[in-house]
Amino acid sequence: MTFRTRLLLIFAIAVAAAVGMVELVVSGQAREAFETMEAHRVNAIVTQFDKEFQRRGDEIVRTVERIAASDMARDIAISPESSDWVDRAGAQASTNRLDLLELVAGDGSIVSSAQWPAKFGYKEEWLTSQPDWDSKGAFLRSEELPDGVTLALMAVRAVIVGDRKLYVAGGRILDKEFVASLVAPKGMRVLLYRNLAPAFTPAELIDAAGPIASAILLRPLIEQVESQRKEAIRAIGRGASAETFHALPLPGMDTNILGVLLIGSARIDLVTLEASTLRTAVLVAVTGILMAILLSWWATARITRPVQRLAESAGRVAAGNWGTTVEVSSTDEIGQLARAFNRMTHELVDQRDRLVQAERVAAWRELARRLAHELKNPLFPLQITVENMQRARDSYPEQFDEVFREGTSTLLAELSNLKQIIGRFSDFAKMPAPEMQSVNLNELVTATMRLFEAQLSKAGISAAAQLDPSLHAVQADSEQMTRVLRNLILNAVDAMPQGGSLTVRTQALGSGARLEVSDTGQGLTPEECERLFTPYYTTKTHGTGLGLAIVQSVISDHKGRIAVESEKGKGTTFRIDLV
Amino acid sequence: MIAVVKPWHAVLSALLFFLPLGAAAADDVSGAARELARKTAAFAGRGALVSVTWRKNSSLESMAAQARAAFEAALQEAGLRISEITPAAELRITVSESAAQFLLVEEAAKGDEHQVFIASWKRADTPSTSAPAVALEKKLLWEQDEPILDIAFPAAGMLVLSPSSATLYTHAGAQWEAQRSVSLAPNKPLPKDVRGRLRFKGTSFEALLPGIACEGVSEPALAMDCHTSDDPWVLESGSRALLLANFAATRNYFDGHVATQAGQRKVVPPFFSAASVEWQGRTWWLLATLDGKTQMFDAALDPASVLALPWGSDIAGTDAHCGSGSQVLATRPGDGSQPDAVQAFTMVDRTPEPLTGAAEFPGPVLVLWTSGGNGATVMVHDLRTGKYAAYALTVVCGG
Amino acid sequence: MRLTPSSPDALGVPKGFVLTSWEAGRRAVFSADENAPGGRPFPDTIEIQMARSLRDQSADLELGKADIVELGPNELRRQVAGRKVWTSSPVRLMALVFGPRITDVRVREALSLAVNRTAIQSVLLQKQGEISGALLPQWITGYAFLFDPATDMATASNLVAGSPAGQRSFSLAADDPADQPIANRIQLNGRDAGLTISVAPPTGNSDVHLVEIRIPFADPPHALASIAAALGLPEPGPTRNPEEAYAAERALLEGFRVIPLFHLPDVYGGGPRVHGGPVMTPLGEWRFDALWVEDRP
């Protein structure tokens, strides 16, 4: 991920997080404020309902008391013939604006019923079961009518004349007119569920206009109130049509729940507010993100581009172009960084140059030392031999011939040795380009190890070849690769003077190959590993130190890589990867 | 019940083959009883035991007694025996009537088999008694604009007692002419629906009104003197029975404190009118009580029974003995707004039964006073003319 | 009068009068027949207004716009004390008549057992007339008491429970709107037995009708034939005696296609100007000839 992208993401996340947090806080506070306001309005409605309910109940009680106190009621109570009064309740109900009115004799039999005139003579046991009606106010009751059951607010009074009794039971139906009388503020509505059937009946959920559609949505709330017999609150619906409903149980005389009053408070304002807040938040966030993009673009322009240039320059430095510099176009930290980079690369170059110089000097010194060492060895015997020959001519003329013969033989041998040394150096100096051909490394390894069988056996070294059968031929110079393998084996032998184990492995690497030579010799330190491939660097007390340098040179010419792993006292593994 | 109609229908259809053709109404109850017994014998089997229950019909009790006797006799003739123990058939008999005839209706059950037999006889038969036809004779005595409380016919002429006065009339040719009128002038208003009574002893008379008693003479000239009084009234019934009864001073009825001829004081329910009746050699009193019923007392005024009779509030006893027992005159129940009628009744099985047709009057009967002998005086408000009329009503036992 | 006879013959001519004016469905005027047997009737003319509801007739009587009116149970109860009332013998049969849809006899019998006639007669009919299980009244046949109109709700419920569900719901209409309260009460009685009865308006088609049929004859065979024809029942065979007449009537009531409820009298009320009477025979035939009317002030 680029810095620009990361920066953009950071800006965007920062903006979104900030905006989101603000939106949440604002929404939360708005909801809280809304719910507080809603609770106040609901309480007002509930208070209004209670008052209206009470008012209606008192009105009904007064009306019933007025009827009970009338001469007509008294006459009916003492009348021996109830059939004369069968149609009185209807007229009285009409006059007194009651929906329901029953005049019931002391034994519970209906004398006259306004709401069901045909029911005369039927018993109303619920009236006679209550000992004292006069102390009771209005109450809710489900009342059976010819066309169904309804919910009514009722009051009962008893007329007692001597030993005769008459019950006057009157009331008004709680229907949509009643609901209409409960004025709700804008955004709120009042519903009444009349619990008149064993199961939930959608048609009994009414508002001021009558049964409401989608009554089924309120069924769980209503059933909860019915079962728990206490108020409940629930949010119904989603989105703009969501409402919070407060449901209040309306108990009857014997605490059964006859109705449920539902006060719905539309959440549309809150939803609108939340939506608006959200929209604003989204707008701000988008704007913020756009700004973040612009900012990041600008920041990129100001920061990442220089950093990128720095990175590119660093890459070029890594690639070897140590003289890379970057343009310094500001005085801020980036500019400082650029200048530091330039200084660094300048230093690097200087250091590299110095290093190269030093290494070159070191290498020349090493070469010179080794050369001196190498040359000195054969030259010393040459000098001694010549001195011997001089002494013999001078002191021992009689032995001069023999000495001359031995001496010249030694001179020739040493001269040959010198010639070899110079030849190796010459070879290293002018190693030829490899002649690429298809080489089967497994066969090369097998052949080379056969050459060293006797030497390895004599040195007490067990040799093993772990060859990958799937290895296919690679492009390589067979002779040079043989030399590489031979050098490595010789090094391994030199590393195991007391014997050990030598393992040569091959492994297929895609289209290339891997060649490993492992020994269980004395191993190398990390510092020794670092300098191993330096020409003339050797840990041996003898040798030119050119072997591994030649190996490295050959591998480099094959476009391959060579690495060494070693642990002091455990052994060393040389790994060659050819592509 | 309805469920067994089909078997009934089938059996009945079968039986129709065996019924004599033209089974029309019998001439009398005996003929009907015999017809029914014959059908029963065919159903139950000759010689079978049958149980018989009689459904009560209060309006035909006397008829039922005769029918019962006739039917039981006919059953025996038909070879059936009546027994409540293991009867072969159970019979339930009802004496009924339609507009045209009387019926003996038998619901017979033999095991699961049910059958209905009906025998009828013509309605012209009056089987209650074999007495000769009894009639009521009605005669207009006097008519005036003011209500007539009572009317009497002393030797001097006709004394008419009204709420305001007593007036003596004498004959002037074919007409009655007022001779002298004496004002009553009560010191307090008389109650509504006021009643009054005249009792003559020779030329002296006593006039009784609620809370007022007047003594007077009709000869040589009408004179009368009234004073406040709470003395009991003498209620006569016929010419022999009488009762002393207190009249409520502010009402139109007797308050129930009475004394018998033997001097026994009793308290009975308040009543409008009273009549004595002779039956089975004993005297009974009938009181028309305020609740519209008629209570029957024995001679000692101990309660005997309460009768729910179709009577009004005015009854009067007579000396008429058409058949066994004496006759009682009674008005029809009404509210005083319609023409009324009076009928004569005789006791049958402790219940008065009509003996005559109704004597119709052109208005409501206001009061019925026994006049001694076989009749009573009827005071009527003639709705046609608006006047008040007094009639003499007599029970005539005739052939 | 409530009804609207279709012709003068259907209305009937009062004895001693002749028809002088006929406006079908509105009014008929009869004038005294100078040559009537038994003498000229007292009234000069009789005007009969038709299609007046009982309530309107009662108001007409109160306002003096009518001298004689029909009185229903409610109107009878509200009569001013002292007014004249004439009552005939029970001459109208009130009955429930089933249409063809209700084929299950158990349902029909259940309704017969469920109707509480006593309550209806006592309250709605103000004790007018008599409860009856027979087509013809007791005063005509003398054996109407054999048709026991028992109320047995337990048996009715069992019958309903054993009947097909589709037959338990039906509609009931009172042909005379004045009988609507009785129909409502029958609906309630039926509900108690498990029947679902809906009370339909008088003009609609319904499964059961509450009807009033006039009995025009006092002799049982003619009366039964007339009733059977009016109720759509098969013509009864000839009967020679009460026993056969009873069997014929019993056969007509088998199956409960017709459920007799009451026998009702004709009841008339008279205004203060009217004197004399009664205004009808026991069979309900008008007798205006013996009436006399005060002149209007």
mmCIF file of N, CA, C and O in Angstrom, chain C residues 111-174:
data_model
loop_
_atom_site.group_PDB
_atom_site.id
_atom_site.type_symbol
_atom_site.label_atom_id
_atom_site.label_comp_id
_atom_site.label_asym_id
_atom_site.label_seq_id
_atom_site.Cartn_x
_atom_site.Cartn_y
_atom_site.Cartn_z
ATOM 1 N N LEU C 111 -86.755 -25.645 16.908
ATOM 2 C CA LEU C 111 -87.275 -24.283 17.037
ATOM 3 C C LEU C 111 -88.634 -24.304 17.731
ATOM 4 O O LEU C 111 -88.933 -23.447 18.569
ATOM 5 N N SER C 112 -89.428 -25.286 17.405
ATOM 6 C CA SER C 112 -90.733 -25.394 18.058
ATOM 7 C C SER C 112 -90.587 -25.563 19.560
ATOM 8 O O SER C 112 -91.343 -24.981 20.337
ATOM 9 N N LEU C 113 -89.592 -26.354 19.974
ATOM 10 C CA LEU C 113 -89.394 -26.607 21.401
ATOM 11 C C LEU C 113 -88.682 -25.453 22.090
ATOM 12 O O LEU C 113 -88.776 -25.302 23.298
ATOM 13 N N ALA C 114 -87.973 -24.654 21.321
ATOM 14 C CA ALA C 114 -87.160 -23.595 21.934
ATOM 15 C C ALA C 114 -87.968 -22.332 22.219
ATOM 16 O O ALA C 114 -87.635 -21.580 23.128
ATOM 17 N N VAL C 115 -89.009 -22.081 21.434
ATOM 18 C CA VAL C 115 -89.742 -20.816 21.593
ATOM 19 C C VAL C 115 -90.466 -20.812 22.933
ATOM 20 O O VAL C 115 -91.258 -21.713 23.224
ATOM 21 N N ASN C 116 -90.186 -19.797 23.740
ATOM 22 C CA ASN C 116 -90.843 -19.643 25.039
ATOM 23 C C ASN C 116 -92.106 -18.811 24.811
ATOM 24 O O ASN C 116 -92.096 -17.580 24.875
ATOM 25 N N ARG C 117 -93.179 -19.491 24.554
ATOM 26 C CA ARG C 117 -94.428 -18.805 24.219
ATOM 27 C C ARG C 117 -94.985 -18.023 25.421
ATOM 28 O O ARG C 117 -95.588 -16.967 25.250
ATOM 29 N N THR C 118 -94.747 -18.557 26.610
ATOM 30 C CA THR C 118 -95.322 -17.930 27.798
ATOM 31 C C THR C 118 -94.791 -16.512 27.963
ATOM 32 O O THR C 118 -95.545 -15.565 28.222
ATOM 33 N N ALA C 119 -93.476 -16.360 27.806
ATOM 34 C CA ALA C 119 -92.875 -15.038 27.971
ATOM 35 C C ALA C 119 -93.385 -14.083 26.904
ATOM 36 O O ALA C 119 -93.685 -12.916 27.180
ATOM 37 N N ILE C 120 -93.491 -14.566 25.682
ATOM 38 C CA ILE C 120 -93.951 -13.695 24.597
ATOM 39 C C ILE C 120 -95.387 -13.272 24.837
ATOM 40 O O ILE C 120 -95.743 -12.098 24.714
ATOM 41 N N GLN C 121 -96.219 -14.218 25.219
ATOM 42 C CA GLN C 121 -97.627 -13.878 25.419
ATOM 43 C C GLN C 121 -97.803 -12.967 26.609
ATOM 44 O O GLN C 121 -98.608 -12.041 26.604
ATOM 45 N N SER C 122 -97.012 -13.233 27.648
ATOM 46 C CA SER C 122 -97.157 -12.452 28.867
ATOM 47 C C SER C 122 -96.682 -11.016 28.677
ATOM 48 O O SER C 122 -97.303 -10.073 29.166
ATOM 49 N N VAL C 123 -95.565 -10.833 27.957
ATOM 50 C CA VAL C 123 -94.958 -9.510 27.876
ATOM 51 C C VAL C 123 -95.293 -8.817 26.564
ATOM 52 O O VAL C 123 -95.869 -7.742 26.535
ATOM 53 N N LEU C 124 -94.905 -9.453 25.471
ATOM 54 C CA LEU C 124 -95.058 -8.774 24.188
ATOM 55 C C LEU C 124 -96.507 -8.697 23.734
ATOM 56 O O LEU C 124 -96.910 -7.755 23.066
ATOM 57 N N LEU C 125 -97.277 -9.700 24.081
ATOM 58 C CA LEU C 125 -98.686 -9.678 23.691
ATOM 59 C C LEU C 125 -99.574 -9.198 24.822
ATOM 60 O O LEU C 125 -100.803 -9.153 24.651
ATOM 61 N N GLN C 126 -98.919 -8.835 25.952
ATOM 62 C CA GLN C 126 -99.683 -8.284 27.074
ATOM 63 C C GLN C 126 -100.854 -9.184 27.438
ATOM 64 O O GLN C 126 -101.968 -8.720 27.692
ATOM 65 N N LYS C 127 -100.545 -10.475 27.445
ATOM 66 C CA LYS C 127 -101.501 -11.521 27.842
ATOM 67 C C LYS C 127 -102.717 -11.585 26.929
ATOM 68 O O LYS C 127 -103.751 -12.144 27.291
ATOM 69 N N GLN C 128 -102.567 -10.993 25.732
ATOM 70 C CA GLN C 128 -103.647 -11.126 24.745
ATOM 71 C C GLN C 128 -103.642 -12.531 24.173
ATOM 72 O O GLN C 128 -102.598 -13.143 24.010
ATOM 73 N N GLY C 129 -104.793 -12.999 23.842
ATOM 74 C CA GLY C 129 -104.901 -14.273 23.137
ATOM 75 C C GLY C 129 -104.485 -15.440 24.030
ATOM 76 O O GLY C 129 -104.488 -15.357 25.259
ATOM 77 N N GLU C 130 -104.138 -16.525 23.376
ATOM 78 C CA GLU C 130 -103.774 -17.723 24.128
ATOM 79 C C GLU C 130 -102.660 -18.449 23.408
ATOM 80 O O GLU C 130 -102.560 -18.415 22.171
ATOM 81 N N ILE C 131 -101.800 -19.091 24.212
ATOM 82 C CA ILE C 131 -100.739 -19.922 23.650
ATOM 83 C C ILE C 131 -101.373 -21.158 23.022
ATOM 84 O O ILE C 131 -102.294 -21.748 23.601
ATOM 85 N N SER C 132 -100.879 -21.533 21.880
ATOM 86 C CA SER C 132 -101.506 -22.686 21.225
ATOM 87 C C SER C 132 -100.485 -23.451 20.410
ATOM 88 O O SER C 132 -99.590 -22.873 19.807
ATOM 89 N N GLY C 133 -100.663 -24.754 20.417
ATOM 90 C CA GLY C 133 -99.861 -25.608 19.545
ATOM 91 C C GLY C 133 -100.686 -26.119 18.382
ATOM 92 O O GLY C 133 -100.200 -26.930 17.596
ATOM 93 N N ALA C 134 -101.900 -25.619 18.273
ATOM 94 C CA ALA C 134 -102.817 -26.111 17.243
ATOM 95 C C ALA C 134 -103.012 -25.036 16.182
ATOM 96 O O ALA C 134 -102.744 -23.858 16.402
ATOM 97 N N LEU C 135 -103.476 -25.446 15.027
ATOM 98 C CA LEU C 135 -103.790 -24.499 13.957
ATOM 99 C C LEU C 135 -105.090 -23.745 14.258
ATOM 100 O O LEU C 135 -105.205 -22.559 13.983
ATOM 101 N N LEU C 136 -106.045 -24.433 14.799
ATOM 102 C CA LEU C 136 -107.338 -23.821 15.098
ATOM 103 C C LEU C 136 -107.441 -23.613 16.599
ATOM 104 O O LEU C 136 -106.960 -24.432 17.386
ATOM 105 N N PRO C 137 -108.094 -22.544 17.010
ATOM 106 C CA PRO C 137 -108.152 -22.256 18.438
ATOM 107 C C PRO C 137 -109.114 -23.178 19.176
ATOM 108 O O PRO C 137 -109.983 -23.813 18.581
ATOM 109 N N GLN C 138 -108.946 -23.214 20.482
ATOM 110 C CA GLN C 138 -109.743 -24.079 21.337
ATOM 111 C C GLN C 138 -111.226 -23.771 21.195
ATOM 112 O O GLN C 138 -112.048 -24.678 21.177
ATOM 113 N N TRP C 139 -111.584 -22.511 21.073
ATOM 114 C CA TRP C 139 -113.004 -22.176 21.088
ATOM 115 C C TRP C 139 -113.708 -22.647 19.818
ATOM 116 O O TRP C 139 -114.917 -22.806 19.798
ATOM 117 N N ILE C 140 -112.947 -22.926 18.768
ATOM 118 C CA ILE C 140 -113.546 -23.438 17.539
ATOM 119 C C ILE C 140 -113.566 -24.964 17.563
ATOM 120 O O ILE C 140 -114.550 -25.590 17.187
ATOM 121 N N THR C 141 -112.478 -25.593 18.011
ATOM 122 C CA THR C 141 -112.420 -27.055 17.897
ATOM 123 C C THR C 141 -112.743 -27.754 19.198
ATOM 124 O O THR C 141 -113.305 -28.840 19.181
ATOM 125 N N GLY C 142 -112.373 -27.188 20.314
ATOM 126 C CA GLY C 142 -112.557 -27.860 21.586
ATOM 127 C C GLY C 142 -111.452 -28.847 21.905
ATOM 128 O O GLY C 142 -111.384 -29.373 23.013
ATOM 129 N N TYR C 143 -110.535 -29.126 20.958
ATOM 130 C CA TYR C 143 -109.468 -30.092 21.249
ATOM 131 C C TYR C 143 -108.082 -29.495 21.025
ATOM 132 O O TYR C 143 -107.089 -30.194 20.969
ATOM 133 N N ALA C 144 -108.018 -28.186 20.911
ATOM 134 C CA ALA C 144 -106.719 -27.570 20.668
ATOM 135 C C ALA C 144 -105.754 -27.857 21.811
ATOM 136 O O ALA C 144 -104.534 -27.856 21.613
ATOM 137 N N PHE C 145 -106.276 -28.118 23.012
ATOM 138 C CA PHE C 145 -105.390 -28.371 24.152
ATOM 139 C C PHE C 145 -104.558 -29.638 23.940
ATOM 140 O O PHE C 145 -103.552 -29.850 24.616
ATOM 141 N N LEU C 146 -104.989 -30.512 23.005
ATOM 142 C CA LEU C 146 -104.226 -31.733 22.750
ATOM 143 C C LEU C 146 -102.890 -31.431 22.074
ATOM 144 O O LEU C 146 -101.959 -32.239 22.092
ATOM 145 N N PHE C 147 -102.785 -30.290 21.429
ATOM 146 C CA PHE C 147 -101.528 -29.925 20.779
ATOM 147 C C PHE C 147 -100.711 -29.136 21.789
ATOM 148 O O PHE C 147 -100.839 -27.919 21.918
ATOM 149 N N ASP C 148 -99.890 -29.844 22.510
ATOM 150 C CA ASP C 148 -99.189 -29.236 23.633
ATOM 151 C C ASP C 148 -97.984 -28.433 23.140
ATOM 152 O O ASP C 148 -97.028 -29.011 22.634
ATOM 153 N N PRO C 149 -98.004 -27.117 23.271
ATOM 154 C CA PRO C 149 -96.858 -26.310 22.819
ATOM 155 C C PRO C 149 -95.789 -26.195 23.889
ATOM 156 O O PRO C 149 -95.543 -25.140 24.423
ATOM 157 N N ALA C 150 -95.203 -27.327 24.218
ATOM 158 C CA ALA C 150 -94.262 -27.337 25.346
ATOM 159 C C ALA C 150 -92.956 -26.657 24.959
ATOM 160 O O ALA C 150 -92.542 -26.680 23.808
ATOM 161 N N THR C 151 -92.314 -26.068 25.927
ATOM 162 C CA THR C 151 -90.960 -25.538 25.765
ATOM 163 C C THR C 151 -90.003 -26.523 26.425
ATOM 164 O O THR C 151 -90.174 -26.837 27.596
ATOM 165 N N ASP C 152 -89.065 -27.039 25.665
ATOM 166 C CA ASP C 152 -88.106 -28.009 26.206
ATOM 167 C C ASP C 152 -86.740 -27.687 25.604
ATOM 168 O O ASP C 152 -86.369 -28.194 24.542
ATOM 169 N N MET C 153 -86.018 -26.815 26.274
ATOM 170 C CA MET C 153 -84.758 -26.329 25.720
ATOM 171 C C MET C 153 -83.725 -27.447 25.639
ATOM 172 O O MET C 153 -82.886 -27.470 24.728
ATOM 173 N N ALA C 154 -83.728 -28.355 26.611
ATOM 174 C CA ALA C 154 -82.736 -29.440 26.595
ATOM 175 C C ALA C 154 -82.918 -30.308 25.351
ATOM 176 O O ALA C 154 -81.955 -30.618 24.632
ATOM 177 N N THR C 155 -84.146 -30.699 25.074
ATOM 178 C CA THR C 155 -84.390 -31.517 23.887
ATOM 179 C C THR C 155 -84.070 -30.737 22.625
ATOM 180 O O THR C 155 -83.512 -31.266 21.658
ATOM 181 N N ALA C 156 -84.429 -29.469 22.623
ATOM 182 C CA ALA C 156 -84.149 -28.634 21.451
ATOM 183 C C ALA C 156 -82.659 -28.578 21.182
ATOM 184 O O ALA C 156 -82.204 -28.696 20.039
ATOM 185 N N SER C 157 -81.871 -28.390 22.239
ATOM 186 C CA SER C 157 -80.418 -28.316 22.059
ATOM 187 C C SER C 157 -79.879 -29.629 21.515
ATOM 188 O O SER C 157 -78.994 -29.642 20.654
ATOM 189 N N ASN C 158 -80.388 -30.735 22.027
ATOM 190 C CA ASN C 158 -79.920 -32.042 21.535
ATOM 191 C C ASN C 158 -80.262 -32.226 20.066
ATOM 192 O O ASN C 158 -79.479 -32.761 19.285
ATOM 193 N N LEU C 159 -81.450 -31.795 19.677
ATOM 194 C CA LEU C 159 -81.849 -31.926 18.271
ATOM 195 C C LEU C 159 -80.935 -31.084 17.384
ATOM 196 O O LEU C 159 -80.510 -31.515 16.312
ATOM 197 N N VAL C 160 -80.643 -29.875 17.836
ATOM 198 C CA VAL C 160 -79.771 -29.007 17.037
ATOM 199 C C VAL C 160 -78.390 -29.619 16.915
ATOM 200 O O VAL C 160 -77.771 -29.598 15.852
ATOM 201 N N ALA C 161 -77.906 -30.170 18.039
ATOM 202 C CA ALA C 161 -76.560 -30.746 18.020
ATOM 203 C C ALA C 161 -76.465 -31.901 17.034
ATOM 204 O O ALA C 161 -75.412 -32.152 16.447
ATOM 205 N N GLY C 162 -77.563 -32.604 16.812
ATOM 206 C CA GLY C 162 -77.541 -33.733 15.900
ATOM 207 C C GLY C 162 -77.855 -33.380 14.474
ATOM 208 O O GLY C 162 -77.889 -34.245 13.598
ATOM 209 N N SER C 163 -78.082 -32.102 14.188
ATOM 210 C CA SER C 163 -78.483 -31.695 12.842
ATOM 211 C C SER C 163 -77.278 -31.178 12.067
ATOM 212 O O SER C 163 -76.273 -30.808 12.661
ATOM 213 N N PRO C 164 -77.386 -31.160 10.718
ATOM 214 C CA PRO C 164 -76.266 -30.650 9.917
ATOM 215 C C PRO C 164 -76.011 -29.184 10.224
ATOM 216 O O PRO C 164 -76.931 -28.410 10.433
ATOM 217 N N ALA C 165 -74.732 -28.827 10.220
ATOM 218 C CA ALA C 165 -74.352 -27.458 10.592
ATOM 219 C C ALA C 165 -74.972 -26.443 9.648
ATOM 220 O O ALA C 165 -75.384 -25.358 10.055
ATOM 221 N N GLY C 166 -75.076 -26.789 8.398
ATOM 222 C CA GLY C 166 -75.589 -25.823 7.426
ATOM 223 C C GLY C 166 -77.051 -25.500 7.617
ATOM 224 O O GLY C 166 -77.546 -24.483 7.137
ATOM 225 N N GLN C 167 -77.755 -26.372 8.329
ATOM 226 C CA GLN C 167 -79.188 -26.144 8.516
ATOM 227 C C GLN C 167 -79.470 -25.344 9.778
ATOM 228 O O GLN C 167 -80.601 -24.924 10.003
ATOM 229 N N ARG C 168 -78.431 -25.125 10.602
ATOM 230 C CA ARG C 168 -78.677 -24.482 11.890
ATOM 231 C C ARG C 168 -78.753 -22.968 11.776
ATOM 232 O O ARG C 168 -79.120 -22.305 12.740
ATOM 233 N N SER C 169 -78.343 -22.446 10.642
ATOM 234 C CA SER C 169 -78.394 -20.997 10.470
ATOM 235 C C SER C 169 -79.452 -20.670 9.445
ATOM 236 O O SER C 169 -79.461 -21.250 8.351
ATOM 237 N N PHE C 170 -80.348 -19.783 9.781
ATOM 238 C CA PHE C 170 -81.373 -19.396 8.809
ATOM 239 C C PHE C 170 -81.911 -18.029 9.196
ATOM 240 O O PHE C 170 -81.624 -17.492 10.249
ATOM 241 N N SER C 171 -82.706 -17.493 8.273
ATOM 242 C CA SER C 171 -83.248 -16.150 8.478
ATOM 243 C C SER C 171 -84.721 -16.256 8.839
ATOM 244 O O SER C 171 -85.424 -17.193 8.458
ATOM 245 N N LEU C 172 -85.172 -15.254 9.591
ATOM 246 C CA LEU C 172 -86.559 -15.192 10.043
ATOM 247 C C LEU C 172 -87.076 -13.797 9.763
ATOM 248 O O LEU C 172 -86.420 -12.815 10.080
ATOM 249 N N ALA C 173 -88.235 -13.708 9.170
ATOM 250 C CA ALA C 173 -88.826 -12.395 8.895
ATOM 251 C C ALA C 173 -90.255 -12.391 9.413
ATOM 252 O O ALA C 173 -90.989 -13.376 9.253
ATOM 253 N N ALA C 174 -90.627 -11.289 10.029
ATOM 254 C CA ALA C 174 -92.003 -11.105 10.470
ATOM 255 C C ALA C 174 -92.753 -10.393 9.356
ATOM 256 O O ALA C 174 -92.373 -9.297 8.954
#
